[in-house]
PDB file of C-alpha atoms in Angstrom:
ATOM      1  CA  UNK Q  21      83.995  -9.499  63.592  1.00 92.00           C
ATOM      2  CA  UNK Q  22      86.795  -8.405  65.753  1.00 97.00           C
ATOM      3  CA  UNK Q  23      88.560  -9.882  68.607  1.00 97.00           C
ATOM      4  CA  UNK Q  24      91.403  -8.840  70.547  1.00 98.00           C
ATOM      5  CA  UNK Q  25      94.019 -10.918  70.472  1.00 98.00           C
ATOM      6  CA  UNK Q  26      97.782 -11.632  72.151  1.00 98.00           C
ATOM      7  CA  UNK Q  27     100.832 -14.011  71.747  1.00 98.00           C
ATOM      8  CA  UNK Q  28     104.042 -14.821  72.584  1.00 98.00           C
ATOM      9  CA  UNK Q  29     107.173 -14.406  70.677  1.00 98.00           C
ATOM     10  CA  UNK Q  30     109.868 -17.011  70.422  1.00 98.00           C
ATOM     11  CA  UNK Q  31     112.188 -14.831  72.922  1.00 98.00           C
ATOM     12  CA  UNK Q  32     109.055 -14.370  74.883  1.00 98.00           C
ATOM     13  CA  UNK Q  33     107.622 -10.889  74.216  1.00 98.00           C
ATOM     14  CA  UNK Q  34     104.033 -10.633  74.431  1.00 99.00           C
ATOM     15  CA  UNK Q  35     102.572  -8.793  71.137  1.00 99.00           C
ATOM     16  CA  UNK Q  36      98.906  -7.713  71.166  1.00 99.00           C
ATOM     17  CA  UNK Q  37      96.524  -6.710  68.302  1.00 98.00           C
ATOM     18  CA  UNK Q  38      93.218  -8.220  66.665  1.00 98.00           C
ATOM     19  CA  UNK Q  39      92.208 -10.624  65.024  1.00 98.00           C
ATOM     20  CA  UNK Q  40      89.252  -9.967  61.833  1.00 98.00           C
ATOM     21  CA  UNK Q  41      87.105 -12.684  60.861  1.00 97.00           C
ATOM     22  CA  UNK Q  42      84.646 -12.558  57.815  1.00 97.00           C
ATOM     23  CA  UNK Q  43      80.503 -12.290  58.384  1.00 94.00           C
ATOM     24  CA  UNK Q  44      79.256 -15.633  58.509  1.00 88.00           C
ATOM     25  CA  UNK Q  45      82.298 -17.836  58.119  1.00 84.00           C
ATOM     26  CA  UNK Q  46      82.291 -21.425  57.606  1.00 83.00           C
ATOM     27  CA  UNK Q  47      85.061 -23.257  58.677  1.00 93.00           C
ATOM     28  CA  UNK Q  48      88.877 -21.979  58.232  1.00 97.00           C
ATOM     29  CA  UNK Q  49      89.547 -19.129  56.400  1.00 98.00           C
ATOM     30  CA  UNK Q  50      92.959 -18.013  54.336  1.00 98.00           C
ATOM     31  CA  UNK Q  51      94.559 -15.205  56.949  1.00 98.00           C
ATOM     32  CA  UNK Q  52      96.482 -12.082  56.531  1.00 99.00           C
ATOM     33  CA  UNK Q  53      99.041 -11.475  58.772  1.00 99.00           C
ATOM     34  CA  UNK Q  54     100.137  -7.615  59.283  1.00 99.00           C
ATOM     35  CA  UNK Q  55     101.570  -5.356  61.434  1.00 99.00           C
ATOM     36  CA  UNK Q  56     102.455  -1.083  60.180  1.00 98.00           C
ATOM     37  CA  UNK Q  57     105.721   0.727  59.445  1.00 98.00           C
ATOM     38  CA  UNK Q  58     108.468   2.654  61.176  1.00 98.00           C
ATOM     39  CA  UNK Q  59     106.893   3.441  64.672  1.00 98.00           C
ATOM     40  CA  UNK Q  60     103.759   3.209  63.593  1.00 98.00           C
ATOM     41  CA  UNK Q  61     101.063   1.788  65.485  1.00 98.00           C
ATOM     42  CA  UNK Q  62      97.745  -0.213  63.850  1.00 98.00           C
ATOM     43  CA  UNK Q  63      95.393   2.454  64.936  1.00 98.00           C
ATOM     44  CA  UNK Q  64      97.217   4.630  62.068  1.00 98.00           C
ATOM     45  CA  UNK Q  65      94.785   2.991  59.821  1.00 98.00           C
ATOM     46  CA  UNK Q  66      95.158  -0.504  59.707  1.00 98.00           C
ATOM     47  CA  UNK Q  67      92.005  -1.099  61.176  1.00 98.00           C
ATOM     48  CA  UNK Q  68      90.506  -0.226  57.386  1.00 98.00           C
ATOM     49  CA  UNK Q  69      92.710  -2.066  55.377  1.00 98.00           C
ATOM     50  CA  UNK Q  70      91.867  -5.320  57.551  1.00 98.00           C
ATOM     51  CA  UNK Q  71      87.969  -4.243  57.434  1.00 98.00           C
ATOM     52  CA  UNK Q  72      88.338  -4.036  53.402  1.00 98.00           C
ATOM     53  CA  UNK Q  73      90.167  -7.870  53.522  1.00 98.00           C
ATOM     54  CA  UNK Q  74      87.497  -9.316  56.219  1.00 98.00           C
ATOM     55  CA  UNK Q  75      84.085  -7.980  53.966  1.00 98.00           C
ATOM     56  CA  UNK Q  76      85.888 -10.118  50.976  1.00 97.00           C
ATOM     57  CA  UNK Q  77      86.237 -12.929  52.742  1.00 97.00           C
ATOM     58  CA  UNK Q  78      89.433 -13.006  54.551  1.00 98.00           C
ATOM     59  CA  UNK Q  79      90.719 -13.699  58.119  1.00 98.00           C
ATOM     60  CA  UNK Q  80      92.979 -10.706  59.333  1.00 98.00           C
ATOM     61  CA  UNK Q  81      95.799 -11.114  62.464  1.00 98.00           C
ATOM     62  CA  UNK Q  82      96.938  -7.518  62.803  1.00 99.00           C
ATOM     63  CA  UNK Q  83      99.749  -6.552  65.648  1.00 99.00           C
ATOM     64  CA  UNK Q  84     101.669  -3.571  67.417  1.00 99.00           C
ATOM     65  CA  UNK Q  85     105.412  -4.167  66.902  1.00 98.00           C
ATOM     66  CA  UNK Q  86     107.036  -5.153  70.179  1.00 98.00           C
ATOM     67  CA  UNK Q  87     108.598  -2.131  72.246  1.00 98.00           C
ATOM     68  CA  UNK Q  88     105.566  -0.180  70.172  1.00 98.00           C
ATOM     69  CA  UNK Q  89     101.542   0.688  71.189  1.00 98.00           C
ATOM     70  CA  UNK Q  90      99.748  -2.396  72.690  1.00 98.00           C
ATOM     71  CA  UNK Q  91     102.786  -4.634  72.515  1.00 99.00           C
ATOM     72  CA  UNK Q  92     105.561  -5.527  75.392  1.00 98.00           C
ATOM     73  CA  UNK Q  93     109.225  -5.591  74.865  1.00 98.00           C
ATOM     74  CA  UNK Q  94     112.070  -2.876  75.727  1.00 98.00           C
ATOM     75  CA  UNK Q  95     113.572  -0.673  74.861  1.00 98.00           C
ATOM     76  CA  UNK Q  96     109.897   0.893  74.320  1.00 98.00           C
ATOM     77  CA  UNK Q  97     110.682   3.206  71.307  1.00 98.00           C
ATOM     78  CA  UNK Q  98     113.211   0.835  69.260  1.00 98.00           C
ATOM     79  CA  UNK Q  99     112.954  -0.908  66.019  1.00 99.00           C
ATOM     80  CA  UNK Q 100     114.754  -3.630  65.501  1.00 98.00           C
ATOM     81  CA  UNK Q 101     113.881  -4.184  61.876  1.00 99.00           C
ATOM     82  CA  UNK Q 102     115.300  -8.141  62.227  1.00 98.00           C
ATOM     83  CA  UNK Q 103     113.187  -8.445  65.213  1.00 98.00           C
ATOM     84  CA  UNK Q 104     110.288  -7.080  63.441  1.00 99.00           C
ATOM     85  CA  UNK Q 105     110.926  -9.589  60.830  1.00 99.00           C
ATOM     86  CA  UNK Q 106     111.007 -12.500  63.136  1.00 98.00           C
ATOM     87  CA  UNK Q 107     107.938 -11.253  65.028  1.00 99.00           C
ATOM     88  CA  UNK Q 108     106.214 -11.447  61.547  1.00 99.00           C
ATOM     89  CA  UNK Q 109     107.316 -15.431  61.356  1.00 99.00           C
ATOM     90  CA  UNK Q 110     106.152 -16.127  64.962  1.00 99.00           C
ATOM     91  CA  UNK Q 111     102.748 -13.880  63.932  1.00 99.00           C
ATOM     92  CA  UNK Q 112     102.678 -16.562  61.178  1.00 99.00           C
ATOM     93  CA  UNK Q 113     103.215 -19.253  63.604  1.00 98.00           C
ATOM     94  CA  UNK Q 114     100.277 -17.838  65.665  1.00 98.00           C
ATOM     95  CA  UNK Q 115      97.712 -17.754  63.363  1.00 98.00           C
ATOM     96  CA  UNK Q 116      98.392 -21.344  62.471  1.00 98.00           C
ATOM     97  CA  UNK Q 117      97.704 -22.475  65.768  1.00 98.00           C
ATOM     98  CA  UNK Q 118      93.786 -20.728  65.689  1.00 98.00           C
ATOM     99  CA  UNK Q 119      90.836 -22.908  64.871  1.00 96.00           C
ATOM    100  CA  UNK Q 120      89.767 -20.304  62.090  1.00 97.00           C
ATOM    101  CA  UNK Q 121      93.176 -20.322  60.636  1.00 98.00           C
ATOM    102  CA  UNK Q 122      93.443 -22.625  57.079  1.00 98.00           C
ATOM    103  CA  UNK Q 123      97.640 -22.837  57.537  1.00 98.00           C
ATOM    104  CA  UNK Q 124      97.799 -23.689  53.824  1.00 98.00           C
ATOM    105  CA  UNK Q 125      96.593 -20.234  52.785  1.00 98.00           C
ATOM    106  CA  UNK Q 126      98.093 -17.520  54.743  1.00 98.00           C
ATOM    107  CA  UNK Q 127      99.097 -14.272  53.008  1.00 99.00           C
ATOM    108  CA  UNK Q 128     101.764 -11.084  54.529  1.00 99.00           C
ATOM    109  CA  UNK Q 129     100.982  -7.743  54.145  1.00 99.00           C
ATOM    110  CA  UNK Q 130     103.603  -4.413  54.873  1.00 99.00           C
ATOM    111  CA  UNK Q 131     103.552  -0.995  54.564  1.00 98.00           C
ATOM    112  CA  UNK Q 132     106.620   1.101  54.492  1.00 98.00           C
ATOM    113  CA  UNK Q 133     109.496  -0.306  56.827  1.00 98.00           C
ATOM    114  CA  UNK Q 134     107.220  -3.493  57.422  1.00 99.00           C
ATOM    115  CA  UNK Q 135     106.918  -3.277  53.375  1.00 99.00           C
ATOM    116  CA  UNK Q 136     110.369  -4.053  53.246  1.00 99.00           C
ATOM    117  CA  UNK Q 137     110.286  -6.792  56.117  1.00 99.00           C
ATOM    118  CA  UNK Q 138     107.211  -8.876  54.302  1.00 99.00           C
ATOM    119  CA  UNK Q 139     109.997  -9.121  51.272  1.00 99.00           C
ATOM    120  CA  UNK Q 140     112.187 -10.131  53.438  1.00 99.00           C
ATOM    121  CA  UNK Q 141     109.812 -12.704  54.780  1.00 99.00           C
ATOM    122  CA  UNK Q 142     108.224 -13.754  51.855  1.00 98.00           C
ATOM    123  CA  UNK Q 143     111.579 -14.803  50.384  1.00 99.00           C
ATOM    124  CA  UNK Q 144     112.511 -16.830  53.521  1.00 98.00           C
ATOM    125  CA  UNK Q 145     109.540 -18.099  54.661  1.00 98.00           C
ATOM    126  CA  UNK Q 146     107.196 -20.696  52.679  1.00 98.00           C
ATOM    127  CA  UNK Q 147     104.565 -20.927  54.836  1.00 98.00           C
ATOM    128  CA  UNK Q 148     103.007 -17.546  52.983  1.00 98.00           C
ATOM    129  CA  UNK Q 149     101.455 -18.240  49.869  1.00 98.00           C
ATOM    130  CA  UNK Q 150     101.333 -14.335  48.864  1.00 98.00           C
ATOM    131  CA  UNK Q 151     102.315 -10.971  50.239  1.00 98.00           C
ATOM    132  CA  UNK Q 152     101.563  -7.584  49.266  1.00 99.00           C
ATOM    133  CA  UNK Q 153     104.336  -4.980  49.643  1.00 99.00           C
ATOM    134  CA  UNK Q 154     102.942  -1.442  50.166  1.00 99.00           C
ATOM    135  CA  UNK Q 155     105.097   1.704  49.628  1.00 98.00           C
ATOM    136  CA  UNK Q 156     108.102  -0.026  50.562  1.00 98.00           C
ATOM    137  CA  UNK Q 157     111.279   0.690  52.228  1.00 98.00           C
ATOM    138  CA  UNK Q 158     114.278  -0.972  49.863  1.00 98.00           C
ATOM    139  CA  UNK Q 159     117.651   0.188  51.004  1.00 98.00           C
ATOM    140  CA  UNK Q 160     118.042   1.447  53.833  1.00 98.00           C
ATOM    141  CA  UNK Q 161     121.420   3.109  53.170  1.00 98.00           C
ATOM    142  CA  UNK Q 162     120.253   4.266  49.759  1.00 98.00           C
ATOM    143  CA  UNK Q 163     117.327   5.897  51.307  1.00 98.00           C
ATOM    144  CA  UNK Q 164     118.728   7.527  54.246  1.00 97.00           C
ATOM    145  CA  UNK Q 165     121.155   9.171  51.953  1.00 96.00           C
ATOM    146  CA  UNK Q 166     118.154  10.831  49.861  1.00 95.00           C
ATOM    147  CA  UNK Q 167     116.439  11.899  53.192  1.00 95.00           C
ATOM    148  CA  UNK Q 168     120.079  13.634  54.848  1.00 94.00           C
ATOM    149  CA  UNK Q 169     121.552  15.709  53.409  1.00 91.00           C
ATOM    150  CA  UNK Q 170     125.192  14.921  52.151  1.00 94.00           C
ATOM    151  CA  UNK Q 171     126.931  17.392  54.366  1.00 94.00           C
ATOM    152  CA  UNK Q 172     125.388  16.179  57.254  1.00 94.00           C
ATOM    153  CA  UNK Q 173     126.147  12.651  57.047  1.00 95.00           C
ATOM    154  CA  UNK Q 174     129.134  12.943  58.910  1.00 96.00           C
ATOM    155  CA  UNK Q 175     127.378  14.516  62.051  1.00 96.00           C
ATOM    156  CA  UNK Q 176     124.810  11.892  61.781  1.00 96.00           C
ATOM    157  CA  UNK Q 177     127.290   8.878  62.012  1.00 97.00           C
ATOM    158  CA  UNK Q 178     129.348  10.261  64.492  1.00 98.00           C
ATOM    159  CA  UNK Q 179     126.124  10.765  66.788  1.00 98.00           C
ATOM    160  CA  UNK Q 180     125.615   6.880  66.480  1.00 98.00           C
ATOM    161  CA  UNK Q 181     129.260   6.404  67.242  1.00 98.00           C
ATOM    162  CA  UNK Q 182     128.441   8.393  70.663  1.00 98.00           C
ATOM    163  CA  UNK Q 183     125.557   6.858  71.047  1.00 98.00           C
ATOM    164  CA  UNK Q 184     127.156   3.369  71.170  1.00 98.00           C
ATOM    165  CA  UNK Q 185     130.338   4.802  73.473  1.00 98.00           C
ATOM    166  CA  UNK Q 186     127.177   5.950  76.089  1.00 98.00           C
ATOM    167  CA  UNK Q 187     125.230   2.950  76.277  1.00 98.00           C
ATOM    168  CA  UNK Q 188     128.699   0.746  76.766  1.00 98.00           C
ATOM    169  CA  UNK Q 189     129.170   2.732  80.110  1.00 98.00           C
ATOM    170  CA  UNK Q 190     125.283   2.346  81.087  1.00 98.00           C
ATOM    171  CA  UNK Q 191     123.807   5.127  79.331  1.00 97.00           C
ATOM    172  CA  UNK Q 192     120.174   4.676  78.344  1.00 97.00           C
ATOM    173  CA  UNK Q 193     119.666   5.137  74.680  1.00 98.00           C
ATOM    174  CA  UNK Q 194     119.656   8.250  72.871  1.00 98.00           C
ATOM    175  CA  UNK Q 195     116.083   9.464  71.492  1.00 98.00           C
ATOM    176  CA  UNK Q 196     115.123  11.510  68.557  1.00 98.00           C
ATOM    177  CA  UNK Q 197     112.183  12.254  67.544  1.00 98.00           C
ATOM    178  CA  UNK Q 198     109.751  10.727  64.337  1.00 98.00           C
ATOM    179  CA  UNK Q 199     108.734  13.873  62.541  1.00 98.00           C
ATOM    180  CA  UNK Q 200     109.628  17.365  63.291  1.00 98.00           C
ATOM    181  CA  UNK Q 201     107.547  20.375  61.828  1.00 98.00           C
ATOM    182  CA  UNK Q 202     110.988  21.956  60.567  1.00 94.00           C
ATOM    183  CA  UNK Q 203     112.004  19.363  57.975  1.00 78.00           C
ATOM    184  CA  UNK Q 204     115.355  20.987  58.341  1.00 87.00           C
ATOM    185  CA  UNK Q 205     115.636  19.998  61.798  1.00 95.00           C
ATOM    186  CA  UNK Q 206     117.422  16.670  63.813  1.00 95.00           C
ATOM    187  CA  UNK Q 207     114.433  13.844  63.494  1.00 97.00           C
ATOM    188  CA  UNK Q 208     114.246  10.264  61.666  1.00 98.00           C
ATOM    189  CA  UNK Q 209     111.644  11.370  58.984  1.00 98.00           C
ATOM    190  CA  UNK Q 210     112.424  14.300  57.907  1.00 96.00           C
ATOM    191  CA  UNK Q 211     109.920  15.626  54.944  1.00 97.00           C
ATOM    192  CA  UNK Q 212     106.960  17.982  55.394  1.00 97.00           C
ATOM    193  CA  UNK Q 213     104.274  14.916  54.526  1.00 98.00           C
ATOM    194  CA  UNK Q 214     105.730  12.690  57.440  1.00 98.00           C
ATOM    195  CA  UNK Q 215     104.960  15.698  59.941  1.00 98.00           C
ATOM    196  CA  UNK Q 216     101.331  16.268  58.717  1.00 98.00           C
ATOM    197  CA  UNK Q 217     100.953  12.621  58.274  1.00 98.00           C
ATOM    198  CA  UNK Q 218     101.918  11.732  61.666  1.00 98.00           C
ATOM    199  CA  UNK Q 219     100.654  14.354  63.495  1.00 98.00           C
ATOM    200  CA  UNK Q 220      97.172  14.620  61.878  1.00 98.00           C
ATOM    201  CA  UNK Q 221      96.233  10.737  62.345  1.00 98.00           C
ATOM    202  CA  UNK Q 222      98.355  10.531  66.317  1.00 98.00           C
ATOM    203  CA  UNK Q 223      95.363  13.340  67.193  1.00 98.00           C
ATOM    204  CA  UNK Q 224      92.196  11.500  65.410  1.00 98.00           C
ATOM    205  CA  UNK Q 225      93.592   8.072  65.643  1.00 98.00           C
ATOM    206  CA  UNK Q 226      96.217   7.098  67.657  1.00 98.00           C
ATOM    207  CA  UNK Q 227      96.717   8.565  70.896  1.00 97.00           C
ATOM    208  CA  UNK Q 228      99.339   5.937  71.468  1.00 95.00           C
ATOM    209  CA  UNK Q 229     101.597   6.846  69.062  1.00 98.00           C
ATOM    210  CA  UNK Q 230     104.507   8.699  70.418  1.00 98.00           C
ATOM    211  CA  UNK Q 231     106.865  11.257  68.244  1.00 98.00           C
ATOM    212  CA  UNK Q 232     110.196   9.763  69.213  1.00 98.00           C
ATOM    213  CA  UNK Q 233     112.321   6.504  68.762  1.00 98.00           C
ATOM    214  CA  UNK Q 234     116.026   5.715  70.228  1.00 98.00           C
ATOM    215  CA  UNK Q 235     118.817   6.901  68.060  1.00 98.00           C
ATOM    216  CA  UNK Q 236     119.990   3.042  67.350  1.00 98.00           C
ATOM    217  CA  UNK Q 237     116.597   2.351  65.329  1.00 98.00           C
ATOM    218  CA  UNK Q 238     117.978   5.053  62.500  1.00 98.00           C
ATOM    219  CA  UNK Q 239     121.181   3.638  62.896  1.00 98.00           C
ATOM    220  CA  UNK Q 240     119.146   0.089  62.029  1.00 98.00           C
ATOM    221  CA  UNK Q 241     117.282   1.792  59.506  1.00 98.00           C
ATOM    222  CA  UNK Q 242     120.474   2.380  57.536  1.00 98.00           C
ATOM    223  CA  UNK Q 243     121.910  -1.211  57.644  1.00 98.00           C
ATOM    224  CA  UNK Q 244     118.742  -2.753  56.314  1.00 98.00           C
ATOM    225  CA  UNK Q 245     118.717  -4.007  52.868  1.00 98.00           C
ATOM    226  CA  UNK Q 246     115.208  -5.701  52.428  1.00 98.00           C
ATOM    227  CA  UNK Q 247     115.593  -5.296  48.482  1.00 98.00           C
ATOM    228  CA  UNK Q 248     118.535  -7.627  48.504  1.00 98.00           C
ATOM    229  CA  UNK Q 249     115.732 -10.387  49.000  1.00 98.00           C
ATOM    230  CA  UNK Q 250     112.860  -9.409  46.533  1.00 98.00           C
ATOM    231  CA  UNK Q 251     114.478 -11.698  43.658  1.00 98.00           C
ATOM    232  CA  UNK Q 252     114.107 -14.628  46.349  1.00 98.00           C
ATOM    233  CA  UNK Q 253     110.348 -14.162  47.073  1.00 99.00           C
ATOM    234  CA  UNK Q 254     109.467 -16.311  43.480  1.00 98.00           C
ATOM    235  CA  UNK Q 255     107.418 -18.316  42.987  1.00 98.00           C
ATOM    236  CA  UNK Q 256     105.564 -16.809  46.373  1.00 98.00           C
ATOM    237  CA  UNK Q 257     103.444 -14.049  43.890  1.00 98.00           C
ATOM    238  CA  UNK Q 258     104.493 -10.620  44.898  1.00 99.00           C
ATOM    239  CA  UNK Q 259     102.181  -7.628  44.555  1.00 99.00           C
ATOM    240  CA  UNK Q 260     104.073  -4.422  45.094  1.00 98.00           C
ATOM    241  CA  UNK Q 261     102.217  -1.087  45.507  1.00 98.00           C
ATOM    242  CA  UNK Q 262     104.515   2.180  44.693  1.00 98.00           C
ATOM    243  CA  UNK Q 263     103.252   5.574  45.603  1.00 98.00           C
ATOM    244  CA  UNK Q 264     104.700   7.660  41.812  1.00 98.00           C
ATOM    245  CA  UNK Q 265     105.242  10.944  44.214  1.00 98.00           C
ATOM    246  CA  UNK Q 266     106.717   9.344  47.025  1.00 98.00           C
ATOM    247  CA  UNK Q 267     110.104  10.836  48.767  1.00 96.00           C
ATOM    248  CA  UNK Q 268     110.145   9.010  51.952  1.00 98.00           C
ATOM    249  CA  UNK Q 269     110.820   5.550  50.979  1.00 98.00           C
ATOM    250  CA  UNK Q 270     111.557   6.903  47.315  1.00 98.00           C
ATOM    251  CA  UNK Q 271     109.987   5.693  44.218  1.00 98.00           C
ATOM    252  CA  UNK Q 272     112.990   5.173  41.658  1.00 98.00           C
ATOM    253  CA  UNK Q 273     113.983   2.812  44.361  1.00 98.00           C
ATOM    254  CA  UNK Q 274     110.513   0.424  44.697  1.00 98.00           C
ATOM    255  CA  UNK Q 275     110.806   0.357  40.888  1.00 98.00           C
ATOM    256  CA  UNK Q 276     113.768  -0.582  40.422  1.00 98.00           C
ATOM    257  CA  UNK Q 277     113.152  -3.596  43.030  1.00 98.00           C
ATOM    258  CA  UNK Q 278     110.347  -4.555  40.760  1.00 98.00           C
ATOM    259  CA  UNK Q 279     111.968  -5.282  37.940  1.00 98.00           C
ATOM    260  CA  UNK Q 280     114.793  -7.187  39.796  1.00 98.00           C
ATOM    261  CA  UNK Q 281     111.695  -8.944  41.227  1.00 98.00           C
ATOM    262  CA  UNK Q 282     110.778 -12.307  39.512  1.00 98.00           C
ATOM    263  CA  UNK Q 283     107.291 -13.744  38.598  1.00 98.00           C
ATOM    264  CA  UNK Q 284     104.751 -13.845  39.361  1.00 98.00           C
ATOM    265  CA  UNK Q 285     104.612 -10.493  40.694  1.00 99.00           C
ATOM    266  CA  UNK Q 286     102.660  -7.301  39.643  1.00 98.00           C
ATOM    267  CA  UNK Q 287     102.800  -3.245  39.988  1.00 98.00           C
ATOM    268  CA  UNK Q 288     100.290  -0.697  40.939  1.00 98.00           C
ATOM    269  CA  UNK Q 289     101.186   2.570  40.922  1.00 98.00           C
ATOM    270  CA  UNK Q 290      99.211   5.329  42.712  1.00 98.00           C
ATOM    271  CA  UNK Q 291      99.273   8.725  42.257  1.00 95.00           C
ATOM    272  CA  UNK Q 292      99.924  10.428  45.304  1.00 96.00           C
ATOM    273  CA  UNK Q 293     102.991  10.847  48.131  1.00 98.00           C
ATOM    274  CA  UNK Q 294     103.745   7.977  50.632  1.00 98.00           C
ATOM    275  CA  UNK Q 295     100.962   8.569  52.775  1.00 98.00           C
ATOM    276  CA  UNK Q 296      98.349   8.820  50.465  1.00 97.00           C
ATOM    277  CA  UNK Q 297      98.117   5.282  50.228  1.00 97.00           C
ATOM    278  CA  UNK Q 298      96.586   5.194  53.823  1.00 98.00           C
ATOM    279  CA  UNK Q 299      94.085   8.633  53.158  1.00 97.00           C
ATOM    280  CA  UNK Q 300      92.967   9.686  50.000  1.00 96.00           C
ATOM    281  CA  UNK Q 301      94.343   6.711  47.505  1.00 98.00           C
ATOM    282  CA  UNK Q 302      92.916   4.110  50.107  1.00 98.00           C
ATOM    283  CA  UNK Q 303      90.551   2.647  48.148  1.00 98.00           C
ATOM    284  CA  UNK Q 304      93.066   1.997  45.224  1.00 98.00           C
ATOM    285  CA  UNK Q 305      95.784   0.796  47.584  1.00 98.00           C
ATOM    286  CA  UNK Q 306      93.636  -2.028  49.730  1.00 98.00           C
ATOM    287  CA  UNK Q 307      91.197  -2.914  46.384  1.00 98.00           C
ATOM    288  CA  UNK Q 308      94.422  -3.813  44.636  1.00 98.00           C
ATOM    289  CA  UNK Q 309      95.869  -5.681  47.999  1.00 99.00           C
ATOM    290  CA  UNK Q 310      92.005  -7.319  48.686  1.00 98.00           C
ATOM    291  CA  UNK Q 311      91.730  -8.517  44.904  1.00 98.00           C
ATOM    292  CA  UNK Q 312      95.466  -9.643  45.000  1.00 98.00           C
ATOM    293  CA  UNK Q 313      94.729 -11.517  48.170  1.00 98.00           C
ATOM    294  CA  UNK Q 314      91.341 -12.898  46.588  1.00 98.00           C
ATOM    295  CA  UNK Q 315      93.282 -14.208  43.779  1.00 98.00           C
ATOM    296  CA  UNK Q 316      95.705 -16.259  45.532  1.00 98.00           C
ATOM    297  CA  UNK Q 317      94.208 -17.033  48.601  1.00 98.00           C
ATOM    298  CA  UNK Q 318      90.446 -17.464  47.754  1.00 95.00           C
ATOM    299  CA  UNK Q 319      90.447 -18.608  44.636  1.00 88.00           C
ATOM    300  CA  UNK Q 320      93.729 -21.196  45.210  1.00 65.00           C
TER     301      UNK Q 320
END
């Protein structure tokens, strides 16, 4: 069963998403709490993942990030990845108010960007019990400097610099776009799998997805350093799902966060590029995410 729900954030943004409950519940129910990746919206395939973790028993609270889809907030287009972590606490904080809620077992899942803020979360938060990282983003800096090119850097910094010199004389923010079908060209995901990706699921899925975010969220991008946190998540069990071909939020670098990771924790690995977590290695991705949940939530 699914509802559609809407809260409040601490500074007083109004997120909107649903909420999943499981076929003939009794009583409360442990809770996932999950919201998608960098500008993203949960018609982008969500809606299975939180199907898979309903039919096994599991209550689901899945959200738009604020200034993104169903949500309020301004600027529409920006991520704030601290905001988007603290909107993942009060998401937390909302499912313990519902009736169908048990607040003792409530488990975080991420995918991508918001697979780097659930680490973040996890490792600050006690309130979840377990978390599933998905195809996560772990530096930031170290990633952005795979996806530009070195002799571009420069350009790319100085743009922010003018960006920042606009909006202090009452310039609205700069936009670029998500995904461009040149990889070579300006954009904030630039590989040929982002494009298709995007593109493909916006026109079967998500009409309210829109190919652009303000110049400040890459800038944002590249000061976030979720994998500074993953050694803190412990004793919260960690289940971290890396994508082997994956050169958006690159592989060598969710590895490497694994093994700085302490237990309990454990590592699937699929097969396929970043996206085919979502597509064609769905059922691998959310069976290992359900199970992990099932583990530590159900059987608790």
């Amino acid at each position: 069963m699914r509802k559609d729900i809407a809260f409040r954030t601490e500074d007083g943004v109004t997120l909107r998403g649903w909420h999943y409950l499981p076929d003939g519940r009794a009583g409360r129910v442990p809770t996932i709490v999950m919201a998608h990746g960098f500008s993203a919206v949960k018609e982008m395939y969500l809606d299975r993942f939180a199907e898979a973790f309903a039919a096994a028993g599991l209550g689901v609270l899945v959200f738009d990030n604020r200034n993104f889809g169903a949500s309020d907030g301004e600027p529409r287009q920006e991520i704030d990845p601290w905001r988007q972590v603290r909107d993942y606490r009060d998401a937390i904080t909302f499912a313990e108010t519902l009736d169908e809620t048990d607040p003792e077992r409530i488990g975080i899942w991420g995918s991508s960007y918001s697979g780097g803020h659930v680490v973040v979360v996890g490792a600050i938060d006690r309130r979840v019990r377990c978390l599933v990282s998905q195809v996560p983003l772990i530096s930031g800096h170290a990633n952005a400097r795979r996806l530009i090119r070195a002799d571009r850097i420069a350009a790319v910094q100085a743009a922010f610099a003018a960006d920042r010199r606009d909006r202090m004389r009452g310039a609205a923010p700069a936009m670029i776009p998500v995904v461009a079908e040149d990889p070579a060209a300006v954009c904030a995901l630039p590989t040929p799998d982002s494009w298709r990706w995007f593109t493909a699921t916006h026109e079967a899925r998500a009409p309210a997805w829109r190919n652009e975010v303000t110049l400040r969220s890459v800038e944002m991008f590249m000061e976030y350093e979720p994998g500074a946190y993953i050694a803190h998540v412990s004793p919260t069990p960690l289940l971290l799902v890396v994508a082997l071909g994956d050169h958006l939020t690159v592989a060598d670098e969710a590895l490497g966060a694994y093994e700085r990771a302490l237990h309990p924790k454990q590592l699937v690995c699929l097969k396929g590029g970043h996206f085919d977590a979502y597509v064609d290695g769905f059922a691998e991705a959310a069976g290992a995410a359900r199970d992990w949940f099932a583990r530590h939530l159900l059987q608790a």
